[in-house]
Coordinates of C-alpha atoms in Angstrom, one line a residue:
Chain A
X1 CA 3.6 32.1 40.7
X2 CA 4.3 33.6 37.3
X3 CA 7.0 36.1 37.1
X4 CA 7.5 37.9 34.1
X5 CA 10.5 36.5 33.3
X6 CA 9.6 32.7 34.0
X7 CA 7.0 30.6 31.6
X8 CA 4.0 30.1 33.7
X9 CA 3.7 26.6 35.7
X10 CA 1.3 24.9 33.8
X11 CA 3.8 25.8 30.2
X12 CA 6.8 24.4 32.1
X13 CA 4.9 21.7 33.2
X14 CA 3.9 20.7 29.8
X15 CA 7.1 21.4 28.4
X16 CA 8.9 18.7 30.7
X17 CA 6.4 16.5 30.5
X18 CA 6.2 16.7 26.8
X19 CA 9.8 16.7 26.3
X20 CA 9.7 13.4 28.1
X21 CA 6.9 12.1 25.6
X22 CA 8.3 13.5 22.8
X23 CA 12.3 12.2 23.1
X24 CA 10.1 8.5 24.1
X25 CA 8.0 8.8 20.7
X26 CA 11.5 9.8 18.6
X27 CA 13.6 7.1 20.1
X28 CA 10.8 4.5 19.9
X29 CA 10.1 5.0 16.7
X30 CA 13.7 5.1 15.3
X31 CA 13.6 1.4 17.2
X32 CA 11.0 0.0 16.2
X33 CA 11.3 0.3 12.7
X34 CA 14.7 -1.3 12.5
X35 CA 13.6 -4.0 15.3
X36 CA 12.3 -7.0 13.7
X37 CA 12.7 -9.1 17.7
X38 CA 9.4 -9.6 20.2
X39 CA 10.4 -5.9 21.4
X40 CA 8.8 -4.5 17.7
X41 CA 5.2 -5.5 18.7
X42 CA 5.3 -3.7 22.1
X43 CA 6.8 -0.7 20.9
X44 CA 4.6 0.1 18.0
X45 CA 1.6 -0.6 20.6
X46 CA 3.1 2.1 23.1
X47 CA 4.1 4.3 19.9
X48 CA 0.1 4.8 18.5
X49 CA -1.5 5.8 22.3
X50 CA 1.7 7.8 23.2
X51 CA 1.3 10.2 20.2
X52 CA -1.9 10.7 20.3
X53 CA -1.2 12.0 23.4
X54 CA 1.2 13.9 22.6
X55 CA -1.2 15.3 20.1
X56 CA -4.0 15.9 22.6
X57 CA -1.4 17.5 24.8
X58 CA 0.0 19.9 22.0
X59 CA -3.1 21.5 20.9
X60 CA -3.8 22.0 25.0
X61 CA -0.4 23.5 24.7
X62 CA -0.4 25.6 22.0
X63 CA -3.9 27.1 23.0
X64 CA -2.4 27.7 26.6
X65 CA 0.6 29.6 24.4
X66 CA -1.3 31.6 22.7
X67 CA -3.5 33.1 25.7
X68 CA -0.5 33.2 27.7
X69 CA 2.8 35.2 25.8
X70 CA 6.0 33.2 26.5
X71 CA 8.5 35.7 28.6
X72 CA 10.6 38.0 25.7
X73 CA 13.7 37.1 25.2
X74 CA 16.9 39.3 26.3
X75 CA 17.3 42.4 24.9
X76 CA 20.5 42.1 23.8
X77 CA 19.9 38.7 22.1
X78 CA 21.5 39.3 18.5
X79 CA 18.3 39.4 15.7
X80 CA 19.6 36.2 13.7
X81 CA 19.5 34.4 17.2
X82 CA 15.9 35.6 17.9
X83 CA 14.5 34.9 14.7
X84 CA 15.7 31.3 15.1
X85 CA 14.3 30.9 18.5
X86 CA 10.9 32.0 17.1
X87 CA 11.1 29.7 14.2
X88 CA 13.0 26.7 16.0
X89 CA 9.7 27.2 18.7
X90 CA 7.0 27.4 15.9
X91 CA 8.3 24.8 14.0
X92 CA 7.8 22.6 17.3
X93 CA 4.4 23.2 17.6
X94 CA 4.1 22.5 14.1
X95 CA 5.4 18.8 14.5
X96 CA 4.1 18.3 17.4
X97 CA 0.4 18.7 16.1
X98 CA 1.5 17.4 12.4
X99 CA 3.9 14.6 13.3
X100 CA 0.9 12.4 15.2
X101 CA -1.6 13.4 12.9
X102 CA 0.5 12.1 9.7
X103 CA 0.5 9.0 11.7
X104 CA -2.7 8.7 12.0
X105 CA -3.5 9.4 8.6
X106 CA -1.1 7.2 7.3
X107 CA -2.9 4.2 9.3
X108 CA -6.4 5.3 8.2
X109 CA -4.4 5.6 4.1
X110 CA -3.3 1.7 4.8
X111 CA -6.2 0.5 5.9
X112 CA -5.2 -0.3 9.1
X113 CA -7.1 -0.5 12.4
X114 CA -5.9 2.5 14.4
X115 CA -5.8 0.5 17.5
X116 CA -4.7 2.4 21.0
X117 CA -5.2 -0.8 23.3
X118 CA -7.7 -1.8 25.6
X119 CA -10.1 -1.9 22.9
X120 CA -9.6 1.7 21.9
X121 CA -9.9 2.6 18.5
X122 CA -9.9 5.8 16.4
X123 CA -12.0 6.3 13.3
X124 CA -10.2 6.9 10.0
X125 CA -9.2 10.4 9.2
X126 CA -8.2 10.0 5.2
X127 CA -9.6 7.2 2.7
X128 CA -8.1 4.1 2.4
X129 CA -5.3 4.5 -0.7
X130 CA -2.0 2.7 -0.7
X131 CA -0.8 5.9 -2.9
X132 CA -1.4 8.1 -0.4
X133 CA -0.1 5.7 2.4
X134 CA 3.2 5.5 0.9
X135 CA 3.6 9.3 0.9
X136 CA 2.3 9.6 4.4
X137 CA 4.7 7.3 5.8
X138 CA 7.8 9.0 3.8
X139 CA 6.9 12.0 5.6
X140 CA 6.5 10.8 8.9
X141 CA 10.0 8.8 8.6
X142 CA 11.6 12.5 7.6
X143 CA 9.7 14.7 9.4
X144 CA 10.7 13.0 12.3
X145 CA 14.0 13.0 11.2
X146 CA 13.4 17.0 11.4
X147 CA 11.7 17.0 14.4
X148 CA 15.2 15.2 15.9
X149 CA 17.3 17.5 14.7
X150 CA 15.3 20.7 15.6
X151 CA 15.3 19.1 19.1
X152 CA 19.3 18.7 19.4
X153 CA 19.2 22.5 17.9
X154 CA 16.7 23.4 20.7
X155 CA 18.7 21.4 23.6
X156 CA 21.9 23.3 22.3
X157 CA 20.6 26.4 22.3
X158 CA 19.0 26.5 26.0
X159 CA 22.6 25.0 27.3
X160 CA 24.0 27.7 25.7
X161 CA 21.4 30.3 27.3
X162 CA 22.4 28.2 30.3
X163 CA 25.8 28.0 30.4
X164 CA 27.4 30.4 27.9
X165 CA 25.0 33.5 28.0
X166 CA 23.8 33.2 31.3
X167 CA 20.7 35.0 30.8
X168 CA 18.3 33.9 32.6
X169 CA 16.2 32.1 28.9
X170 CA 17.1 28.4 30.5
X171 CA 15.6 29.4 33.8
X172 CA 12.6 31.0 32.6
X173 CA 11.8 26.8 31.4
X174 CA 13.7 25.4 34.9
X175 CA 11.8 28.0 37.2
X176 CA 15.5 27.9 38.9
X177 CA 16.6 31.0 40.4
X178 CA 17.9 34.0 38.2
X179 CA 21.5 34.0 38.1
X180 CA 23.9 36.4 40.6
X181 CA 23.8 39.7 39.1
X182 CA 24.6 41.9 42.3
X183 CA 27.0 43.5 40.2
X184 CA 25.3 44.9 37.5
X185 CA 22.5 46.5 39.2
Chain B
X1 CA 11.2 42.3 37.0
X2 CA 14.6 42.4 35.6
X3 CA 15.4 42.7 32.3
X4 CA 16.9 39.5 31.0
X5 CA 20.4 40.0 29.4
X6 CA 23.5 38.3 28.9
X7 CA 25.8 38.3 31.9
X8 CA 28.9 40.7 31.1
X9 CA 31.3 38.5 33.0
X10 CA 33.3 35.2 30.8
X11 CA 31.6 32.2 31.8
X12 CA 34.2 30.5 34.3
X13 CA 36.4 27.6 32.1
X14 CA 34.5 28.4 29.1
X15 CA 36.0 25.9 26.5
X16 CA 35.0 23.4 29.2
X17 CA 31.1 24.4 29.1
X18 CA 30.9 24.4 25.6
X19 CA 32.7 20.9 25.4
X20 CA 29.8 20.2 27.6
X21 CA 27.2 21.5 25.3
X22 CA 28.8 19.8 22.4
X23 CA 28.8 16.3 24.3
X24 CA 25.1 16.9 25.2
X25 CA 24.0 17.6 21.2
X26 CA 26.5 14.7 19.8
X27 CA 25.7 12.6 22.5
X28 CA 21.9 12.4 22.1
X29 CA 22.5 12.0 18.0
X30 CA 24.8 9.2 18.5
X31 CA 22.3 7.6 21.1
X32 CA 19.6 8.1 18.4
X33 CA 22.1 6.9 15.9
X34 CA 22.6 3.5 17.6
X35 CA 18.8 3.2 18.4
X36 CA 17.7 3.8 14.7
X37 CA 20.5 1.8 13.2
X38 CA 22.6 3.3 11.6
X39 CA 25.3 3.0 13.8
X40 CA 24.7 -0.4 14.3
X41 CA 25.5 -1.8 10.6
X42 CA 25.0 -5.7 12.3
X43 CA 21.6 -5.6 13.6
X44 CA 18.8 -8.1 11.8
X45 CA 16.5 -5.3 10.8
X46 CA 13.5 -6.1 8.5
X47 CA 15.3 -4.2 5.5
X48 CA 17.8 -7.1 5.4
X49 CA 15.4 -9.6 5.5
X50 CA 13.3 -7.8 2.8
X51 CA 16.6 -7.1 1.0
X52 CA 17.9 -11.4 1.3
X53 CA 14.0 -11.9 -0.2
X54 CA 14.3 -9.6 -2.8
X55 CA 17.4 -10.7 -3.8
X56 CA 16.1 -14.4 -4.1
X57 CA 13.1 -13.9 -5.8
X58 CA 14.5 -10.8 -8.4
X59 CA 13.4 -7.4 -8.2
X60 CA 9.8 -6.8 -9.5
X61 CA 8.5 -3.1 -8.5
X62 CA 5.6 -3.3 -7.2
X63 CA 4.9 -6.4 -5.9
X64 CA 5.4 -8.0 -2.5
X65 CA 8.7 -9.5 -1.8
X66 CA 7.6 -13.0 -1.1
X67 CA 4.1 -14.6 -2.3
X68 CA 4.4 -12.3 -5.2
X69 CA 2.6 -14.2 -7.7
X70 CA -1.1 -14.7 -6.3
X71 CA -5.2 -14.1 -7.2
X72 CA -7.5 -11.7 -4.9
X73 CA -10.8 -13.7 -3.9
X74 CA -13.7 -12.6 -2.0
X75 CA -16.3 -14.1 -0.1
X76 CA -17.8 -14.3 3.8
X77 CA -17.2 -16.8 7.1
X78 CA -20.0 -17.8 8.3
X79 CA -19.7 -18.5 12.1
X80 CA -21.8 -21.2 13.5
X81 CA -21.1 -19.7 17.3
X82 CA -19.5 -23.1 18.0
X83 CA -16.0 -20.5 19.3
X84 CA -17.6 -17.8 21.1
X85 CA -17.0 -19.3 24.6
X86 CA -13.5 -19.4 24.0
X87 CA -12.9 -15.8 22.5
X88 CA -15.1 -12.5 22.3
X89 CA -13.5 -11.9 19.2
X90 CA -17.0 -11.1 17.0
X91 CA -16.3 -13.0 13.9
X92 CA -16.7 -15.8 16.7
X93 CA -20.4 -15.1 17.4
X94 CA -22.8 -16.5 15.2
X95 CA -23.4 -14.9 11.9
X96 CA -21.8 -13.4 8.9
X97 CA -18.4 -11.8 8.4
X98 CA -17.0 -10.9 4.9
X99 CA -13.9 -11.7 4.0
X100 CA -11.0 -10.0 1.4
X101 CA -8.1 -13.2 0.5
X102 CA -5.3 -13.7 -1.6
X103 CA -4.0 -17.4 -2.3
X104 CA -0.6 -17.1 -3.7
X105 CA 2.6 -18.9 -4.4
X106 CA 5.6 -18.3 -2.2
X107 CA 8.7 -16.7 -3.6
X108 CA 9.5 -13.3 -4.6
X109 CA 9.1 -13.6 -8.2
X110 CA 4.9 -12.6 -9.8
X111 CA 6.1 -14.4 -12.9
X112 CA 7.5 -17.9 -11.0
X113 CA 6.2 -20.9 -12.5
X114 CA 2.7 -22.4 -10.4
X115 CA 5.0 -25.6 -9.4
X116 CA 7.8 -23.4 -8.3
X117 CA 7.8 -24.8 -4.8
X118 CA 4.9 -27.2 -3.1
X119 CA 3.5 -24.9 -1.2
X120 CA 0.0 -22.7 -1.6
X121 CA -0.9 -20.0 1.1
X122 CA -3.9 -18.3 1.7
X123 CA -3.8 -15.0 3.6
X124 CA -7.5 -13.4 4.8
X125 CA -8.8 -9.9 6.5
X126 CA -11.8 -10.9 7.8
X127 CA -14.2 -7.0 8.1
X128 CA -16.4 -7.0 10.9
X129 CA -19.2 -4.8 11.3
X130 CA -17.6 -2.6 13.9
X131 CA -14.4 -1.8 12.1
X132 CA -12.1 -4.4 13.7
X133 CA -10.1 -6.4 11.5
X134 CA -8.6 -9.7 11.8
X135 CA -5.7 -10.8 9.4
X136 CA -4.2 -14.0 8.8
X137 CA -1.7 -15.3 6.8
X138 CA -2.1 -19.3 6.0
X139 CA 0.5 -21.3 4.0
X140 CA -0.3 -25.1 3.2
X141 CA 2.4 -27.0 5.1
X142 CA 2.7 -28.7 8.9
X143 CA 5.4 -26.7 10.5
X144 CA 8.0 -24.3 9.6
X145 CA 11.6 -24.6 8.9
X146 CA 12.8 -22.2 11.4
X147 CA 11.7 -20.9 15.1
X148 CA 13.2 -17.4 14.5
X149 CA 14.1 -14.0 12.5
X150 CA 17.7 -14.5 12.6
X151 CA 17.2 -18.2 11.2
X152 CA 15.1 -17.4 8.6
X153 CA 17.3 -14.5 7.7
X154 CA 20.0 -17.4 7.5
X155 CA 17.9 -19.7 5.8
X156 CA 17.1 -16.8 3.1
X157 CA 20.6 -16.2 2.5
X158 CA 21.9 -19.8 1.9
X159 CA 19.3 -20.6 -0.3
X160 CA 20.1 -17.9 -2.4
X161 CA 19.6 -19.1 -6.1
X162 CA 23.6 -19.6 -7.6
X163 CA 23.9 -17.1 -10.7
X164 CA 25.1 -20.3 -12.9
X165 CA 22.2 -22.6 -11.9
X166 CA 19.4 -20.5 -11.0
X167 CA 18.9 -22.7 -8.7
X168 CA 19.7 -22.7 -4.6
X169 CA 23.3 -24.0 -3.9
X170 CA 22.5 -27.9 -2.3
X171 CA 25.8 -27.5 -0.3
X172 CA 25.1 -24.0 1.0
X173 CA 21.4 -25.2 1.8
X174 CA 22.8 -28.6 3.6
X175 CA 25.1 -26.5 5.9
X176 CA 22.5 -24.3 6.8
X177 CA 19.8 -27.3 8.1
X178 CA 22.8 -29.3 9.5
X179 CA 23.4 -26.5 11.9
X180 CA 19.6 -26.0 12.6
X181 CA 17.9 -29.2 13.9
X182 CA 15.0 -27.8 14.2
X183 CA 14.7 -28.0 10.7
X184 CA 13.6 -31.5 11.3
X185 CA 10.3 -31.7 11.3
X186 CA 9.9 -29.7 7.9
X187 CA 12.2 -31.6 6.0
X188 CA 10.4 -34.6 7.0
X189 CA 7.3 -32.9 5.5
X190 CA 8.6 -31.3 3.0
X191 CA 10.4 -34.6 1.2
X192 CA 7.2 -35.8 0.8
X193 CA 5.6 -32.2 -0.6
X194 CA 4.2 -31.3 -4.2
X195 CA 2.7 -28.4 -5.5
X196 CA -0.9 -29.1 -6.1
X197 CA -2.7 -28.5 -9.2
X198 CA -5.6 -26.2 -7.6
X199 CA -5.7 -23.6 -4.2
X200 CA -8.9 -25.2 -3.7
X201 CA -8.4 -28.8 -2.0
X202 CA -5.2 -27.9 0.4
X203 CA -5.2 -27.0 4.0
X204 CA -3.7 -24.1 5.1
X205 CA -2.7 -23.7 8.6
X206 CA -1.5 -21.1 10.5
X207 CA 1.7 -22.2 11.7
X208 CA 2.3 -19.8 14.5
X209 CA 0.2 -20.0 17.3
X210 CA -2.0 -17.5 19.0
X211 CA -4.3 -16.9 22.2
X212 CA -7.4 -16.9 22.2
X213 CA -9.5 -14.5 24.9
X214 CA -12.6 -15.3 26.3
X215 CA -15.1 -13.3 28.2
X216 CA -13.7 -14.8 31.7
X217 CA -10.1 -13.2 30.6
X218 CA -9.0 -16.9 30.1
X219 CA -6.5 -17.5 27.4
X220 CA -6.2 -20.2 24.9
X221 CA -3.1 -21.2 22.8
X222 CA -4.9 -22.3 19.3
X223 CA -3.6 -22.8 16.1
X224 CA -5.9 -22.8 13.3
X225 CA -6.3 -24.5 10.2
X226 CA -8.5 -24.1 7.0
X227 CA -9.5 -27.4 6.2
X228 CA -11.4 -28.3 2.4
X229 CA -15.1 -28.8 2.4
X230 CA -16.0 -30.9 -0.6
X231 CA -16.4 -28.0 -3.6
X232 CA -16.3 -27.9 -7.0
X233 CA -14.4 -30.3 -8.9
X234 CA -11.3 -29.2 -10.5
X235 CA -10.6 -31.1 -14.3
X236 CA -7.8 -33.1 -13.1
X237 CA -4.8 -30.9 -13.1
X238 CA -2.8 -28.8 -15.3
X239 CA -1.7 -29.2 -19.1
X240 CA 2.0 -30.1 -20.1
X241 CA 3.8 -27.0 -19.5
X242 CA 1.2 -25.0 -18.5
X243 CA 2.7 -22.8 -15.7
X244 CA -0.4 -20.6 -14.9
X245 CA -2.6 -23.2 -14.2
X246 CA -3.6 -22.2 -10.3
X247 CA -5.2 -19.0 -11.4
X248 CA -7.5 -20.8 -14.1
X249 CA -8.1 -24.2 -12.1
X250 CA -9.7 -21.4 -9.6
X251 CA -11.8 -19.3 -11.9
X252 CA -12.9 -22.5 -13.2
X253 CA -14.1 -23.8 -10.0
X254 CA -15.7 -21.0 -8.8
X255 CA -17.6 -20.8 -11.9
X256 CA -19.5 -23.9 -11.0
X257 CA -20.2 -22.8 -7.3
X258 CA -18.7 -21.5 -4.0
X259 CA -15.2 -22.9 -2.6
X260 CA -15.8 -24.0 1.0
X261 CA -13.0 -24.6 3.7
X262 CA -13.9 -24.9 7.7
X263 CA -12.2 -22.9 10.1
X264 CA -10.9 -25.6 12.5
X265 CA -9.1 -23.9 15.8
X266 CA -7.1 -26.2 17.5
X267 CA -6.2 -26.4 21.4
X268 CA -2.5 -26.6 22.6
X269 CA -2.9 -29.2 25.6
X270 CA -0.7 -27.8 28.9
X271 CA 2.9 -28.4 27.8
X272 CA 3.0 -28.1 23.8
X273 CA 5.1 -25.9 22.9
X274 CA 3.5 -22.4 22.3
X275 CA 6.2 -20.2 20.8
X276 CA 8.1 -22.4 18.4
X277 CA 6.5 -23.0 15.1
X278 CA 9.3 -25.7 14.2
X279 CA 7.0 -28.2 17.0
X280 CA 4.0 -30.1 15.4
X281 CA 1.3 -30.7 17.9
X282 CA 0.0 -34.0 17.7
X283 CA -3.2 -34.8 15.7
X284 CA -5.3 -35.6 18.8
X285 CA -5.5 -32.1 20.0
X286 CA -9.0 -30.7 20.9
X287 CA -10.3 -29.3 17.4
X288 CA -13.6 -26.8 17.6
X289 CA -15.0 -26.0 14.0
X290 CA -16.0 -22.7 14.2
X291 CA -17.7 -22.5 10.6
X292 CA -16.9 -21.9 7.1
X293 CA -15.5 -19.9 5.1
X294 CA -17.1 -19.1 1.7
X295 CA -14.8 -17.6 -1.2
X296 CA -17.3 -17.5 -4.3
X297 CA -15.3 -14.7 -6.5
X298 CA -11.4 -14.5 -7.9
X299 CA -10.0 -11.8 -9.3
X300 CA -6.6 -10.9 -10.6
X301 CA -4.3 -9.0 -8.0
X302 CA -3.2 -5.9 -10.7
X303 CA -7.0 -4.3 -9.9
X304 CA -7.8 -6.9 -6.9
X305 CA -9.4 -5.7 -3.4
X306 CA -6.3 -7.8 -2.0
X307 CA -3.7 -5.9 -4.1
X308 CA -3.1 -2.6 -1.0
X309 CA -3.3 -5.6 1.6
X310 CA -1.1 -6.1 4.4
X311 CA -1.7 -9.4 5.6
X312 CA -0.1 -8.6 9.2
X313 CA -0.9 -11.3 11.1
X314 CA -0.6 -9.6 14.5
X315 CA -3.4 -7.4 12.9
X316 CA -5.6 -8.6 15.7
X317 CA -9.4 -8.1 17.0
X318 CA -10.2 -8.2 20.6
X319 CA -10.3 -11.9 21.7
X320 CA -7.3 -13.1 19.6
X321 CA -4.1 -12.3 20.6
X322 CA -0.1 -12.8 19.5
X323 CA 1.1 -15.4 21.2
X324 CA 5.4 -15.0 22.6
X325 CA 6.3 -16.8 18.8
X326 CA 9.4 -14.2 17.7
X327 CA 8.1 -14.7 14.4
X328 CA 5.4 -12.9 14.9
X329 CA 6.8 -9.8 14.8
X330 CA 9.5 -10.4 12.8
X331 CA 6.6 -11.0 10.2
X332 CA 4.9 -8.0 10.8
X333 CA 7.8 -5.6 10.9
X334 CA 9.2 -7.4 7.1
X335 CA 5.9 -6.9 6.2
X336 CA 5.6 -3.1 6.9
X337 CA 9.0 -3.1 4.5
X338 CA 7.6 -4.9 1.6
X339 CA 4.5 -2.8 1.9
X340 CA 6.1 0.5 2.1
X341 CA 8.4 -1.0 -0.8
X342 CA 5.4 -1.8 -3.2
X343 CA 3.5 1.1 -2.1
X344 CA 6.1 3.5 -2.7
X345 CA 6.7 2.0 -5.7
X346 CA 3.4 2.4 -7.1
X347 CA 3.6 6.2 -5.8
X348 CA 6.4 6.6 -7.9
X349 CA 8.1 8.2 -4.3
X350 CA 11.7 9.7 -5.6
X351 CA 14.4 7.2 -5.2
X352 CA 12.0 3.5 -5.8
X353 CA 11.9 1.7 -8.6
X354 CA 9.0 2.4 -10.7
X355 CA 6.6 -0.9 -11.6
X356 CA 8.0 -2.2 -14.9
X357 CA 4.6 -3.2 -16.1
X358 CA 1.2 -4.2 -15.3
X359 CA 0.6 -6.9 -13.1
X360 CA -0.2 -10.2 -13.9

């Protein structure tokens, strides 16, 4: 069941699930690195596994994207408003597949064991250098920090599709029905 | 299909909808705002305890916070099996590990004198052969003066050196352990503590306790202990006013031979107390040697392999595990700070301090 106008089950399916994942990873890691209580070691052992999954799960996602063309927005959509929407969605993708890879580089640039529990562990992907480590983890810390703020911008903007426009954008994620239009056949 | 477009009709109490969508956006930022801290100015996060170090020990770019004067040795443990029915860990299994250390001084300042406090530690990463680590970070005392983050914070703080003295306040420091009796132990210990003219005939222990693992899925509680074999002789301490004299007393040794200490785990019998690192356990507890350690190079830290270390000590291989001690990850999380501090430093990241000099 793919209309047209509706993203195709398997795309909202991934959406919710990673917008689940991804809010989880954001808020974890905003905690965890001003937690210095029992709570710290848990969450940095849920934060490594969970974003590479997240990882994993974006590049299944953005192939899936790419194969299958996202429904077009509304016609009547004003430009500056559809240029953001491509941008704002680009931009996801693009921390979605950087954020957990900066992670993981940033562990492999400190030396550390990139350790995902029960025993799993993932080779290094940069040398060891403390240099190098101390710029990775900047840029996670504000990239993150972007990744936040492009999601409140995101959130805003389908609530406004939603509730505002009511054009039928927020629906083609929720799958919900179209909204009335009998009168403007 | 219809073509999507916006529905011509005003949205039914339309101030209240996009209340609604303002609520949502400032909602989930103030949410995120709380959880990251910001909003929440009186949470113990490990930037105040990194800042309440830093602030004892003077800022020095660079270098850790605390233990910021110490030497980078090298060397191997050499298991003699003796553990491996009590962990799966492989440094446990008989055979060779090598080993990256760092003894050091505690205190924030690299330039402190070598008798600034009576206390040498002795951190390790011990490189197995599969890419599994195992970090460890030893000082050379019983018991510790405090069970948990927000003590220590405390403890930090009121032994702040007074700008007159440059010395800790003896009043502020006497409130602080009359309203911590669990102090006890340590200043029984430490009354009775002097800094010792060489690294290389002091035990270091690991004050927090751990699990260990073993094939079964049994765990353990251990603490473990590095304990002196009998090395190279020292020359019988340092000269008047000598203040460096750890650094040399080591190269010295290790010029005549090999600096040997045994691993020495011991069992927690059902009922000591796990989680509390202020609690001695008594000296008859079941001790296994599980071999020695062998440190047969120094080097200083400016170039050292120690220098980009993070001596986590929940940096863990399969078979040893953190045991419920808070100050476990209190000392991981400060330590992340100090490291990103240092590193950054040295990366000359905008907005740090750049490294004044080169290091000692």
């Amino acid at each position: 069941m793919s209309r047209a106008d509706t993203f195709h089950w398997f795309a909202r399916l991934l959406h919710w699930l990673m917008a689940a994942m991804i809010l989880s990873m954001l808020f974890i890691g905003a905690g965890m690195v001003t937690s210095v209580e029992s709570k710290y070691l848990w969450l940095v052992s849920i934060h490594k596994p969970l974003g590479i999954a997240v990882f994993v799960l974006a590049l299944i996602r953005l192939g899936f994207r790419l194969t299958h063309p996202a429904p077009p927005l509304p016609a009547d959509m004003p430009l500056w408003q559809k240029l953001a929407a491509h941008a704002s969605h680009w931009l996801l993708y693009a921390l979605m597949i950087g954020l957990p890879l900066i992670g993981w580089a940033m562990l492999s640039a400190g030396n550390y064991p990139v350790t995902l529990g029960g025993g799993l562990r993932l080779p290094p992907i940069v040398p060891a250098d403390a240099l190098l480590f101390a710029w990775l983890r900047e840029a996670h810390r504000y990239l993150a920090w972007l990744f936040f703020l492009t999601f409140l911008a995101h959130m805003g903007a389908a609530l406004m599709h939603g509730l505002i426009r009511r054009d039928g954008v927020l629906q083609s994620m929720t799958g919900g029905r179209r909204p009335e239009r009998s009168d403007i056949a | 299909m219809t073509e999507k477009r916006q529905d011509p009709r005003p949205p039914a109490h339309a101030a209240g909808r996009w209340a609604l969508i303002g609520l949502a956006v400032v909602g989930a930022a103030a949410v995120f705002g709380y959880v990251g801290g910001w909003l929440a100015p009186e949470r113990l996060t490990p930037k105040r305890i990194i800042n309440a170090l830093q602030a004892n020990g003077g800022d020095y770019p660079g270098f850790r916070r605390n233990h910021a004067k110490g030497i980078c040795v090298t060397g191997r443990f050499e298991s003699n099996g003796e553990l491996a029915k009590y962990s799966t860990a492989a440094v446990f299994a008989p055979g060779s590990t090598p080993v990256v250390g760092r003894l050091a001084i505690p205190g924030g300042n690299p330039y402190a004198g070598d008798s600034s406090a009576p206390i040498r530690s002795f951190a390790l990463r011990f490189d197995m052969a599969d890419g599994e680590q195992w970090r460890t970070g030893m000082n050379a005392m019983t018991v510790f003066p405090v069970s948990d983050p927000k003590a220590f914070y405390e403890l930090t703080v009121a032994t702040h050196p007074d700008p007159s003295t440059g010395k800790p306040d003896p009043a502020k420091a006497g409130a602080f352990f009359k309203s911590h009796p669990e102090s006890a132990a340590f200043l029984d210990w430490i009354k009775t503590a002097k800094p010792s003219a060489s690294y290389v005939p002091e035990t270091y222990r690991s004050i927090n306790a751990f699990y260990l693992r073993d094939a079964q899925g049994e765990r353990h509680a251990v603490r473990w202990m590095l304990v002196p074999d009998k090395g190279p002789e020292g020359d019988g301490g340092a000269a008047a006013g000598d203040t460096d004299y750890l650094a040399a007393d080591l190269m010295k040794r290790l010029g005549q031979g090999p600096a040997r200490w045994h691993l020495q785990m011991v069992f927690a019998n059902p009922g000591d107390p796990v989680d509390d690192a202020t609690k001695i356990w008594p000296d008859d507890r079941r001790t296994v040697d599980a071999g020695t350690l062998v440190i047969d190079a120094a080097e200083a830290q400016a170039d050292g392999p120690c220098r980009d270390v993070n001596y986590d000590p929940t940096i863990l291989p399969r078979g040893i595990e953190v045991s419920g001690d808070p100050l476990l990850a209190a000392r991981s999380s400060a330590y992340a700070d100090s490291y990103l501090r240092r590193t950054s430093e040295e990366a000359h990241v905008p907005g740090t301090a750049r490294p004044k000099e080169a290091h000692p």
